[in-house]
Coordinates of C-alpha atoms and ligand atoms in Angstrom, one line a residue:
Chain A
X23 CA 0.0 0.0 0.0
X24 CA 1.2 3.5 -0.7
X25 CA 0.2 6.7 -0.1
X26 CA -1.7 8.9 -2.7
X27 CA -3.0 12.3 -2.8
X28 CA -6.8 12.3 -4.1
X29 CA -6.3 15.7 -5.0
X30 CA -3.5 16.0 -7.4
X31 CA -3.0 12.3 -7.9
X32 CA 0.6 12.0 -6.5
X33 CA 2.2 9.2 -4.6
X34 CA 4.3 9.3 -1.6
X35 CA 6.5 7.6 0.5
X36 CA 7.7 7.6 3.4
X37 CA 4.1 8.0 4.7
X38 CA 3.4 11.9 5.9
X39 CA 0.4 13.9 6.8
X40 CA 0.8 16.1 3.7
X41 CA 0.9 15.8 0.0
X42 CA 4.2 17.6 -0.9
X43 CA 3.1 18.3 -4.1
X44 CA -0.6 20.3 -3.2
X45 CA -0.3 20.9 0.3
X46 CA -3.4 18.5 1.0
X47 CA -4.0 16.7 3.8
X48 CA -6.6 14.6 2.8
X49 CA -4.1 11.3 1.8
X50 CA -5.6 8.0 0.9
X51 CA -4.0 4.5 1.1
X52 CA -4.2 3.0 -2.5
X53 CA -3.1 -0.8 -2.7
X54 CA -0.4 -0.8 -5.7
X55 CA 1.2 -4.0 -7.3
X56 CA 4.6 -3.8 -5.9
X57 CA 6.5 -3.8 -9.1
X58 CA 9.6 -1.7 -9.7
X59 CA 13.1 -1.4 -10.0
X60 CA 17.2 -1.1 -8.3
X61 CA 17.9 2.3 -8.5
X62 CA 21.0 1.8 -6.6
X63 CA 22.4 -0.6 -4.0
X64 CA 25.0 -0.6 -1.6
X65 CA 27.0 -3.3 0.5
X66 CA 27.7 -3.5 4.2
X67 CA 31.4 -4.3 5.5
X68 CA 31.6 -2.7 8.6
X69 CA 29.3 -3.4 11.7
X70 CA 27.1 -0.5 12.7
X71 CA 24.9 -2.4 14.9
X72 CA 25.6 -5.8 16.3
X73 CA 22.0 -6.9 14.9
X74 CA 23.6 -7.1 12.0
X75 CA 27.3 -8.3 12.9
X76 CA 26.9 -11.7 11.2
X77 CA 25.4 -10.7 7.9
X78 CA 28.5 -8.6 7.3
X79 CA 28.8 -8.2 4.0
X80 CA 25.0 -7.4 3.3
X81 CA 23.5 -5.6 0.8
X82 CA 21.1 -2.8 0.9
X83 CA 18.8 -1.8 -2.0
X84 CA 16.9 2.0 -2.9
X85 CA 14.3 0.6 -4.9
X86 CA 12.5 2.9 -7.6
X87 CA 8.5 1.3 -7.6
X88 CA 6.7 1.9 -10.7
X89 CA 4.5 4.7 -8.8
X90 CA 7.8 6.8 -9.3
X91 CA 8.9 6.7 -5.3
X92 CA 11.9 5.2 -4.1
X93 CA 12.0 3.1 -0.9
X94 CA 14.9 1.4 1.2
X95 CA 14.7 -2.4 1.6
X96 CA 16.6 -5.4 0.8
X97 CA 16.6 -8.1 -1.7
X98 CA 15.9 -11.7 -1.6
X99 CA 16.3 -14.6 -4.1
X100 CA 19.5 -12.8 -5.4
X101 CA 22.9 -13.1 -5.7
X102 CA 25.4 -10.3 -5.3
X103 CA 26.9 -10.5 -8.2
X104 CA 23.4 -10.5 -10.1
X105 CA 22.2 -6.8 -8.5
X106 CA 22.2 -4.7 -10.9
X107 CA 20.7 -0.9 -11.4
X108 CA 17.8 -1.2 -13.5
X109 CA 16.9 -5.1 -12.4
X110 CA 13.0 -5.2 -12.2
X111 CA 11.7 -6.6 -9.1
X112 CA 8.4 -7.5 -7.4
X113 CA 7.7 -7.2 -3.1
X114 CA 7.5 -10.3 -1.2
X115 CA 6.4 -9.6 2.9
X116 CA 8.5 -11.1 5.3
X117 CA 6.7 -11.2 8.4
X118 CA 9.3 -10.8 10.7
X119 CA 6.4 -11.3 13.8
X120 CA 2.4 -11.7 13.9
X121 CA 2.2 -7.6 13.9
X122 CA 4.5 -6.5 11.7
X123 CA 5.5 -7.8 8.3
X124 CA 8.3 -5.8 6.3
X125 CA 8.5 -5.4 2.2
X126 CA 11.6 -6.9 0.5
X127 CA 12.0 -7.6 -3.1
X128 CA 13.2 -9.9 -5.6
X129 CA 14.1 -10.4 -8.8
X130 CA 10.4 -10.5 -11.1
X131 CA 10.6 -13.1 -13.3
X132 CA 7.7 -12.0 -15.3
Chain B
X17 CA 24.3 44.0 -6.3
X18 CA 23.2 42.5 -2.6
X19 CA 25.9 42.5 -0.2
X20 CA 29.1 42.4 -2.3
X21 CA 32.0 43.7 -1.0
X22 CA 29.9 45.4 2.1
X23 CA 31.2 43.1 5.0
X24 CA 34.4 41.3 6.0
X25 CA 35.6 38.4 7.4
X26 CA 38.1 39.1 10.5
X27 CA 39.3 37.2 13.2
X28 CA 40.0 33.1 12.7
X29 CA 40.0 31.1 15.6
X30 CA 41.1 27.2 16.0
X31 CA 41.7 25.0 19.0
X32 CA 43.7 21.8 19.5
X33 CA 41.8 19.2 16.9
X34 CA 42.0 15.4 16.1
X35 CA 41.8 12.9 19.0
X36 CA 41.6 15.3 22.5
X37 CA 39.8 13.3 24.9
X38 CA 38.4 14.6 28.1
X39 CA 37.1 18.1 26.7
X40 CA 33.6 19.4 27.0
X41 CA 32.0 21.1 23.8
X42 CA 31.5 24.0 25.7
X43 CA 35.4 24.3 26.2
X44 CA 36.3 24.2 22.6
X45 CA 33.6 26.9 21.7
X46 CA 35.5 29.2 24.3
X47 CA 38.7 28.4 23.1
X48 CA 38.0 29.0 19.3
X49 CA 36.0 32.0 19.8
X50 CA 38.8 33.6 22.1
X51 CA 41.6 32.9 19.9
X52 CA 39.0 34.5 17.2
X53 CA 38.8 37.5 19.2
X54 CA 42.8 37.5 19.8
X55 CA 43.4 37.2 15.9
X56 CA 41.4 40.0 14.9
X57 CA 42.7 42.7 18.0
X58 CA 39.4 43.0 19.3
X59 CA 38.4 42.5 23.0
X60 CA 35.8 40.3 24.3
X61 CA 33.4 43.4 25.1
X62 CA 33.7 44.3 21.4
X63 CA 31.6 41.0 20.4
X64 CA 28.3 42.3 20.2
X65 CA 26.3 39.2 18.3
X66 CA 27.1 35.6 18.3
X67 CA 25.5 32.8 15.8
X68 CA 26.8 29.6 16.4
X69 CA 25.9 26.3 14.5
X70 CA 25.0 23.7 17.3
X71 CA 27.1 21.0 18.9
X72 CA 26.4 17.8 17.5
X73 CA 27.0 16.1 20.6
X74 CA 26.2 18.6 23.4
X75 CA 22.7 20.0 22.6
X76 CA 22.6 22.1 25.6
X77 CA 25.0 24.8 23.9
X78 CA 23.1 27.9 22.5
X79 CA 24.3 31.2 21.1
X80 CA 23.0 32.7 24.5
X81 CA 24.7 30.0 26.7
X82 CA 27.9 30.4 24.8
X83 CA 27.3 34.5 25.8
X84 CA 26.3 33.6 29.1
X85 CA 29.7 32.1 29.7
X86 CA 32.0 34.4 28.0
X87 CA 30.7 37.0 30.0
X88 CA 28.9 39.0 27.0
X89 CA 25.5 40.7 26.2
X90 CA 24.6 40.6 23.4
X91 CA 22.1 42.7 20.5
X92 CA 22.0 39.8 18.5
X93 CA 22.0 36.2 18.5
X94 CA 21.0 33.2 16.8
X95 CA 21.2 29.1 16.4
X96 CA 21.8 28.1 12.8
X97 CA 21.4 24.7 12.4
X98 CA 22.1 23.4 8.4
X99 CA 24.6 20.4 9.4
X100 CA 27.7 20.7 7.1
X101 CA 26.6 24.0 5.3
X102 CA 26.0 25.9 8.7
X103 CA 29.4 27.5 8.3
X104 CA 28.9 29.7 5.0
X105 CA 25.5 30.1 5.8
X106 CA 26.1 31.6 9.0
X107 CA 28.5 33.8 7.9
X108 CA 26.1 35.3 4.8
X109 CA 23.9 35.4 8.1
X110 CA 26.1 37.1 10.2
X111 CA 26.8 40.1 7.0
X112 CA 22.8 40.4 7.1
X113 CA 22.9 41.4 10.3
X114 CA 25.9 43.6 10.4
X115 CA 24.7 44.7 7.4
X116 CA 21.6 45.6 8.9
X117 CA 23.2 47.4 11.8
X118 CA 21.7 44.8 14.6
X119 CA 25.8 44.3 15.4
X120 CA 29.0 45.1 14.6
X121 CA 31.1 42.6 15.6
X122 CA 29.5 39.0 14.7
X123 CA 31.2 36.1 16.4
X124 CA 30.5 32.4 14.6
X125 CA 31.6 29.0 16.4
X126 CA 31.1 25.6 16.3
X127 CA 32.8 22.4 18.2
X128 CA 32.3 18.9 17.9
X129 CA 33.5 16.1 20.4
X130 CA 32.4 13.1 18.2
X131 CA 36.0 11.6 17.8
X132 CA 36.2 11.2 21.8
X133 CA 32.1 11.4 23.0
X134 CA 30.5 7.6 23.4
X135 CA 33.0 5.6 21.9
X136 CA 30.7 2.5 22.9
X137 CA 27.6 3.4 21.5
X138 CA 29.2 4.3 18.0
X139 CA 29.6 8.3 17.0
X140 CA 26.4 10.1 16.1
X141 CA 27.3 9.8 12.1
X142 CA 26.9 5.7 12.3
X143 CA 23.6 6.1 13.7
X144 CA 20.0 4.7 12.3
X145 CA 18.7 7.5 10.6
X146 CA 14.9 6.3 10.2
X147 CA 13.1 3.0 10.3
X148 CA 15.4 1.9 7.1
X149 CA 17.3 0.3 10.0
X150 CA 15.3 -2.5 9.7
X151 CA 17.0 -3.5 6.7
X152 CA 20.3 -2.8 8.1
X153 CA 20.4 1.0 6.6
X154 CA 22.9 2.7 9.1
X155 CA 24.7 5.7 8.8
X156 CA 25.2 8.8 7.1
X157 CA 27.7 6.8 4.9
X158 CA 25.7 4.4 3.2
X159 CA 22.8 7.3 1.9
X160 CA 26.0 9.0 0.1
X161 CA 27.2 5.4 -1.1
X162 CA 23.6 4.8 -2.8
X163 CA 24.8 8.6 -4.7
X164 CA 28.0 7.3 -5.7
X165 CA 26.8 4.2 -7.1
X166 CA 24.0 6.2 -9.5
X167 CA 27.4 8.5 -10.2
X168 CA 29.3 5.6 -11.3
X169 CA 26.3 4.2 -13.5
X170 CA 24.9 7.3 -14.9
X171 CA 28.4 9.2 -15.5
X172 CA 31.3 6.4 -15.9
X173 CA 33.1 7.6 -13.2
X174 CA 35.6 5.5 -11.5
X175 CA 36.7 4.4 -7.9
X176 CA 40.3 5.4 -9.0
X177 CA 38.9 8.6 -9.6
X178 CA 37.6 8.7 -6.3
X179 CA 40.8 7.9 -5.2
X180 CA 42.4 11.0 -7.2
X181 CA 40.3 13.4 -4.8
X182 CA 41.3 11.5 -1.4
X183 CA 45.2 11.1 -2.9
X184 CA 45.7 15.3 -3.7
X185 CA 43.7 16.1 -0.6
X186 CA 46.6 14.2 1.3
X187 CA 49.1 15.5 -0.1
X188 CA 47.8 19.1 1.1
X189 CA 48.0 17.6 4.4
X190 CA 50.9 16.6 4.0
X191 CA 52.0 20.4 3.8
X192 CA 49.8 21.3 7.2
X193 CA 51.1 21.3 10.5
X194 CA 47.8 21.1 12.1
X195 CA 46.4 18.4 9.8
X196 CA 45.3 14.9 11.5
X197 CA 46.7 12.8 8.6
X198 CA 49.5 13.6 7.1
X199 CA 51.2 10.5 5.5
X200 CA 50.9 10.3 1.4
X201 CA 48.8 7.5 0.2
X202 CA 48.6 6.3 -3.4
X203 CA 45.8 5.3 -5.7
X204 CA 46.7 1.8 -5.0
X205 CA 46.3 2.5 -1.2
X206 CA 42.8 3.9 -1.5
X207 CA 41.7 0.3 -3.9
X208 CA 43.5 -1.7 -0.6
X209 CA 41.6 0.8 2.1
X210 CA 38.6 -1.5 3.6
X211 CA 35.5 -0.8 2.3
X212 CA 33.0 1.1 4.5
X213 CA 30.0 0.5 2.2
X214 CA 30.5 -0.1 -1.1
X215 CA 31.5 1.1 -3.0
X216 CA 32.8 3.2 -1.1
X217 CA 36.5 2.7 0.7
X218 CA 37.7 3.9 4.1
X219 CA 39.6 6.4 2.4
X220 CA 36.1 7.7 0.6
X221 CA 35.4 8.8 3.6
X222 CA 35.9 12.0 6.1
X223 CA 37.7 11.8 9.6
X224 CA 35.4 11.7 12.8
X225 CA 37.1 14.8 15.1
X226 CA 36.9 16.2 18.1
X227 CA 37.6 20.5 18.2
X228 CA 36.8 23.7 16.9
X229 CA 36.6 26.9 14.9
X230 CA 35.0 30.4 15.1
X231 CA 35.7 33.7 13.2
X232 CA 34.0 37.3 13.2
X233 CA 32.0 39.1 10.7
X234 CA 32.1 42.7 10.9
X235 CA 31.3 45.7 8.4
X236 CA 34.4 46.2 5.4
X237 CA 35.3 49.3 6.9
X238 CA 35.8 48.5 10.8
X239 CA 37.9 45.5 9.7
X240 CA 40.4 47.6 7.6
X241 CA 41.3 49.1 11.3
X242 CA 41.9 45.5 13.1
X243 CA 45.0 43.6 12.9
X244 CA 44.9 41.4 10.6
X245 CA 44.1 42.4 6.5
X246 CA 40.6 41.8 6.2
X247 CA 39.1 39.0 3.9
X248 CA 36.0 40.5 1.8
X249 CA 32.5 38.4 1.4
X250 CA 31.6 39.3 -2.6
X251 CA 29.3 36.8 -2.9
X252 CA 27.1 34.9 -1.4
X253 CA 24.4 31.9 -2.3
X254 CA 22.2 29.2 -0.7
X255 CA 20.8 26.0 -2.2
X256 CA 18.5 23.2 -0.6
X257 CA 16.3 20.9 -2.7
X258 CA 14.5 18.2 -1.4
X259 CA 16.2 17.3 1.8
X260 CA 16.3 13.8 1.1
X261 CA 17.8 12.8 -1.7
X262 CA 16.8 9.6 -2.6
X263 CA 13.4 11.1 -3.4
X264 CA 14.7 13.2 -5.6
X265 CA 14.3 12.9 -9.3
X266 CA 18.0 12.6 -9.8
X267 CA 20.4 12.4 -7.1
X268 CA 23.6 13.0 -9.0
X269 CA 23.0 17.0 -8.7
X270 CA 23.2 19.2 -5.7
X271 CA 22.0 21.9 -4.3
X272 CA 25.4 23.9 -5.4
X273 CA 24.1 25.0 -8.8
X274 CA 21.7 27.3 -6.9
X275 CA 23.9 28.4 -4.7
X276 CA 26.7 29.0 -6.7
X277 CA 24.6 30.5 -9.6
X278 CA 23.5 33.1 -6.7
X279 CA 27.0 33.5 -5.6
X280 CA 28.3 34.3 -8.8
X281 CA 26.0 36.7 -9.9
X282 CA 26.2 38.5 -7.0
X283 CA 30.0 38.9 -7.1
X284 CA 29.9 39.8 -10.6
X285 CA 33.3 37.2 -11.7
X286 CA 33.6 33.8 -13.6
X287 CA 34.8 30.4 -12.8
X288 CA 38.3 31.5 -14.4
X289 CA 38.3 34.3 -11.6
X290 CA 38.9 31.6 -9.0
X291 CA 42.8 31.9 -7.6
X292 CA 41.7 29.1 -4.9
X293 CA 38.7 26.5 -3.9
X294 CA 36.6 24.4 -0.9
X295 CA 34.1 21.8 -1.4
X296 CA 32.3 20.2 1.2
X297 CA 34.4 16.9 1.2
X298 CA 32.7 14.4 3.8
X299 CA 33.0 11.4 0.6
X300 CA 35.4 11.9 -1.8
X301 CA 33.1 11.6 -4.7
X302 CA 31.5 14.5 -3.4
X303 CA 34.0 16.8 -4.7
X304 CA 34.1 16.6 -8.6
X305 CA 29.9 15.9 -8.0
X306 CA 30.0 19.8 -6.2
X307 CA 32.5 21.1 -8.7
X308 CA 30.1 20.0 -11.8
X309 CA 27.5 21.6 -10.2
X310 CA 29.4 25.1 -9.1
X311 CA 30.2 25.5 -13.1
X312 CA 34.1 24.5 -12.9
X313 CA 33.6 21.7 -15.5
X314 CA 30.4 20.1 -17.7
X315 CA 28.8 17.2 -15.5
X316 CA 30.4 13.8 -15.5
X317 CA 33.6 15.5 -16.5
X318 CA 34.5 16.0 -12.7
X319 CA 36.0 12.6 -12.0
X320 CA 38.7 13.2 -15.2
X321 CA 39.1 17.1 -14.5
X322 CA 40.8 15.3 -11.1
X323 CA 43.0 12.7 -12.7
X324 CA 44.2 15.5 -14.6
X325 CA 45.2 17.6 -11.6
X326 CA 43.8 20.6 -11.6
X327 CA 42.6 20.6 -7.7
X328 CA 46.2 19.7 -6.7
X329 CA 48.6 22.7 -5.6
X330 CA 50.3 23.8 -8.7
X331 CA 46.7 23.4 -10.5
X332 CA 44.8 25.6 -12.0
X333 CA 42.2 25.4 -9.2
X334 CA 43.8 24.2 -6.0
X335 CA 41.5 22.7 -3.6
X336 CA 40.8 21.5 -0.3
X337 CA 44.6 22.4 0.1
X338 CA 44.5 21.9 4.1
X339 CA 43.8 18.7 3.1
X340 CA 39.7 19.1 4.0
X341 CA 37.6 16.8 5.4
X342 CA 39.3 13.5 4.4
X343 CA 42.4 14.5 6.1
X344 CA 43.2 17.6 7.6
X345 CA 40.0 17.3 10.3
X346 CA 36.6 16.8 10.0
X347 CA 35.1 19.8 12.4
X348 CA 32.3 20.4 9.2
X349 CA 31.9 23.4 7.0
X350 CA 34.3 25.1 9.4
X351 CA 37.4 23.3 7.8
X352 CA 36.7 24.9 4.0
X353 CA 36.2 28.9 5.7
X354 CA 39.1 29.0 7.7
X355 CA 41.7 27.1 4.7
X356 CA 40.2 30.1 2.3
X357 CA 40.5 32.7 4.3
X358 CA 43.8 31.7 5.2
X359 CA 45.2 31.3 1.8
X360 CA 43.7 34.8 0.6
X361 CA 45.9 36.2 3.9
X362 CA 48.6 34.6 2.5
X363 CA 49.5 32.7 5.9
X364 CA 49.6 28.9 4.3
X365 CA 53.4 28.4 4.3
X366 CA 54.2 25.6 2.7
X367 CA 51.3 25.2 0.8
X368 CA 50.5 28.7 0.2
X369 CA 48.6 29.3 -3.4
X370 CA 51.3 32.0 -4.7
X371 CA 49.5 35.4 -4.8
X372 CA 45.7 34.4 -4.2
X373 CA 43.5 37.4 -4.5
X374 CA 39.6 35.2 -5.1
X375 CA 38.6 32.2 -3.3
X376 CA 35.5 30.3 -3.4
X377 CA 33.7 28.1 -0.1
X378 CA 30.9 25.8 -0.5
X379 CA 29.7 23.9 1.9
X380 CA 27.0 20.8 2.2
X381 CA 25.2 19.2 4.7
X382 CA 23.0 16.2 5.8
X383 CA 23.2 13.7 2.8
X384 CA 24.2 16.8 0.2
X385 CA 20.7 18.2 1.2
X386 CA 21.8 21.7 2.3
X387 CA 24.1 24.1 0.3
X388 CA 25.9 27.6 1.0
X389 CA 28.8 29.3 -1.2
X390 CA 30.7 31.9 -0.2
X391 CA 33.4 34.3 -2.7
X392 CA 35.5 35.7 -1.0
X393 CA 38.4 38.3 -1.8
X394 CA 41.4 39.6 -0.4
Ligands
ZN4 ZN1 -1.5 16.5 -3.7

């Protein structure tokens, strides 16, 4: 689900209370397909929280969704040396607990 | 046009800077801003307005508790908080307000104990910035790394060329005194450095410091009386797109084409003009990204126009030539003003830019959201 401005027809992410692009405050939750893109990636090689110590090196993706924002996440069903900017990807929901589930991506095959 | 030429820069201070354990913020602030007021022959009565770019690690200090301990009243004072581009933007503040006749002499600080403060917990630039932790997204360095990957993709720039920014900027250390590293590296060195977050290398990135810096801002003709020659604001310019980058359509450009158009145009020279330069240099890459964007070369043409050494002393545009963030000391925006205003005093020594007459300060902060040039002039 993302964000979308009734008024002006705009998407945005992260979530706010206003539509950066009218000023409206009236912002609906639209259910989109999850489809997009890399736009970049990075890798992690040095610990900045011990969470993550034994992932070291992970990656990180910014990924571009076809609604035009970009969101931080990670990728799944992917190796390394297969990210690339541009690689079309699809959202799978990890539910990390019964509450909360968190969007990652992989590689779309269709 | 604006302010050109109207107010002057007076009055550097520094402090001891690198690794200086057991200091207080507070003390650093003191100790810049009186070795400010030493430089410039004033007394401390004389400082009638104070704006000082907060402490990132002591949030208690104000420009009214920095007063309140030096003694002063003051007619006018004020926080300025733009991270990494406080320190030009505070100064174009600081000529507004002398300008304005709300002061006459304009004191500016800033200190940062990062380097020694909560070692254990990590320094406040490795922090989670937003709920992107989740995915393991720490750090003001890996935002910057996400920049320099689209660089590399959409302009063909090179980690070696990278490595040409941190390599010269070394070498300027190498020539300061003061400078917290000071032994030459190669390009091979920067390709062996660790990486940090690809792809970028430890020696992409800045130093993490503890000190700092102050200086006053006063009108042109009260500082022609002081003691040291006065340094001249010409120009001035600010620049902040979308704070966060990521969301912005491209990321590759930076809020330094605004200000630097503004800067330009208000001090009436070119690009050519330039005897001497300083670019906000928390990641290497940042450099020739900032110098496209000022006008000194066509876009993606930054990464070459370093490889060909023109930044280097002896170049046509010497830059960052107290070696900057990456390695003189990393006490922010504060690093680029003082190095300027120093070379157009002509008190660099060794690494003095021969006869320097027009200098140009940009500075950046958060992830390259924030922007402020200064053009200065002897
Ligand atoms: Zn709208």
């Amino acid at each position: 689900m993302l964000q979308k401005c009734p008024e002006c027809g705009q998407y945005r992410y992260p979530p706010g209370e206003t539509c950066p692009y009218c000023l409206s405050s009236n912002l609906e939750w639209e259910i989109v397909n999850g489809w997009g893109n890399v736009f970049s990636w990075v890798v992690f090689h040095q610990v900045y929280h011990r969470t993550f110590a034994d992932d070291i090196p992970y990656t990180v993706v910014l990924i571009e969704l076809d609604q035009g924002v970009r969101m931080i996440s990670s990728l799944i069903d992917c190796r390394m040396e297969d990210i690339r900017i541009g690689l079309p990807v699809e959202v799978v929901f990890d539910d990390i607990t019964n509450e909360i589930s968190l969007p990652r991506f992989r590689p779309r095959t269709v | 046009m604006g302010l050109k030429n109207k107010c002057a820069i007076t009055g550097l201070g520094y402090t001891v800077q690198g690794k200086v354990p057991d200091r207080s913020a507070m003390s650093f602030y003191i100790e810049a801003a009186k070795n400010a007021i030493a430089d410039a022959g004033l007394s401390i009565r004389d400082i009638d307005g104070i704006i000082i770019q907060p402490c990132p690690t002591d949030s208690r200090i104000t420009a009214f508790s920095l007063a309140q301990d030096m003694g002063l009243s003051l007619r006018f004072g004020a926080d300025q908080q733009l991270q990494g581009a406080s320190s030009c933007a505070i100064i174009q503040h600081a000529a507004m307000a002398v300008d304005a006749g709300l002061c006459d002499y304009c004191l500016c600080a800033f200190a940062d104990t990062s380097r020694s403060a909560s070692p254990t917990t990590g320094n406040i630039y490795q922090r989670a910035m937003s709920s992107d932790a989740a995915y393991g997204m720490f750090g003001v360095a890996a935002s910057y790394a996400m920049i320099a990957r689209r660089y590399t993709h959409e302009y063909g720039i090179t980690s070696r060329q990278f490595g040409a920014v941190s390599v010269a900027f070394r070498h300027h250390a190498s020539l300061n005194p003061i400078a917290q590293m000071r032994q030459p590296i190669t390009i091979d060195d920067h390709q062996a450095s660790r990486w940090v977050v690809e792809p970028l290398h430890l020696f992409d990135c800045c130093l993490v410091s503890d000190g700092g810096r102050a200086l006053i801002v006063t009108s042109a003709e009260r500082a022609r009386n002081l003691a040291k020659s006065p340094v001249y604001i010409m120009g001035m310019g600010q620049g902040h797109p979308l704070s966060d980058p990521l969301q912005r359509k491209t990321v590759t450009e930076t809020g330094a084409i605004e200000s630097g158009k503004t800067a330009f145009s208000m001090a009436g020279i070119t690009r050519k003009d330039i005897d001497v330069c300083s670019i906000y240099d928390a990641f290497s890459f940042a450099v020739p990204m900032q110098l496209e964007d000022l006008g000194f070369c066509t876009k993606g043409e930054g990464g070459a126009f370093f490889e060909d050494g023109h930044i280097a002393l002896g170049g046509a545009l010497p830059t960052n030539t107290s070696g900057g963030l990456l390695s003189e000391v990393y006490i922010q925006g504060w690093v680029g003003t003082h190095e300027v205003i120093s070379q157009l005093r002509g008190d660099c020594g060794q690494r003095q830019v021969p006869d320097a007459e027009l200098g140009l300060v940009t500075s950046s902060g958060g992830v390259l959201s924030t922007h402020a040039t200064l053009i200065l002039r002897r």
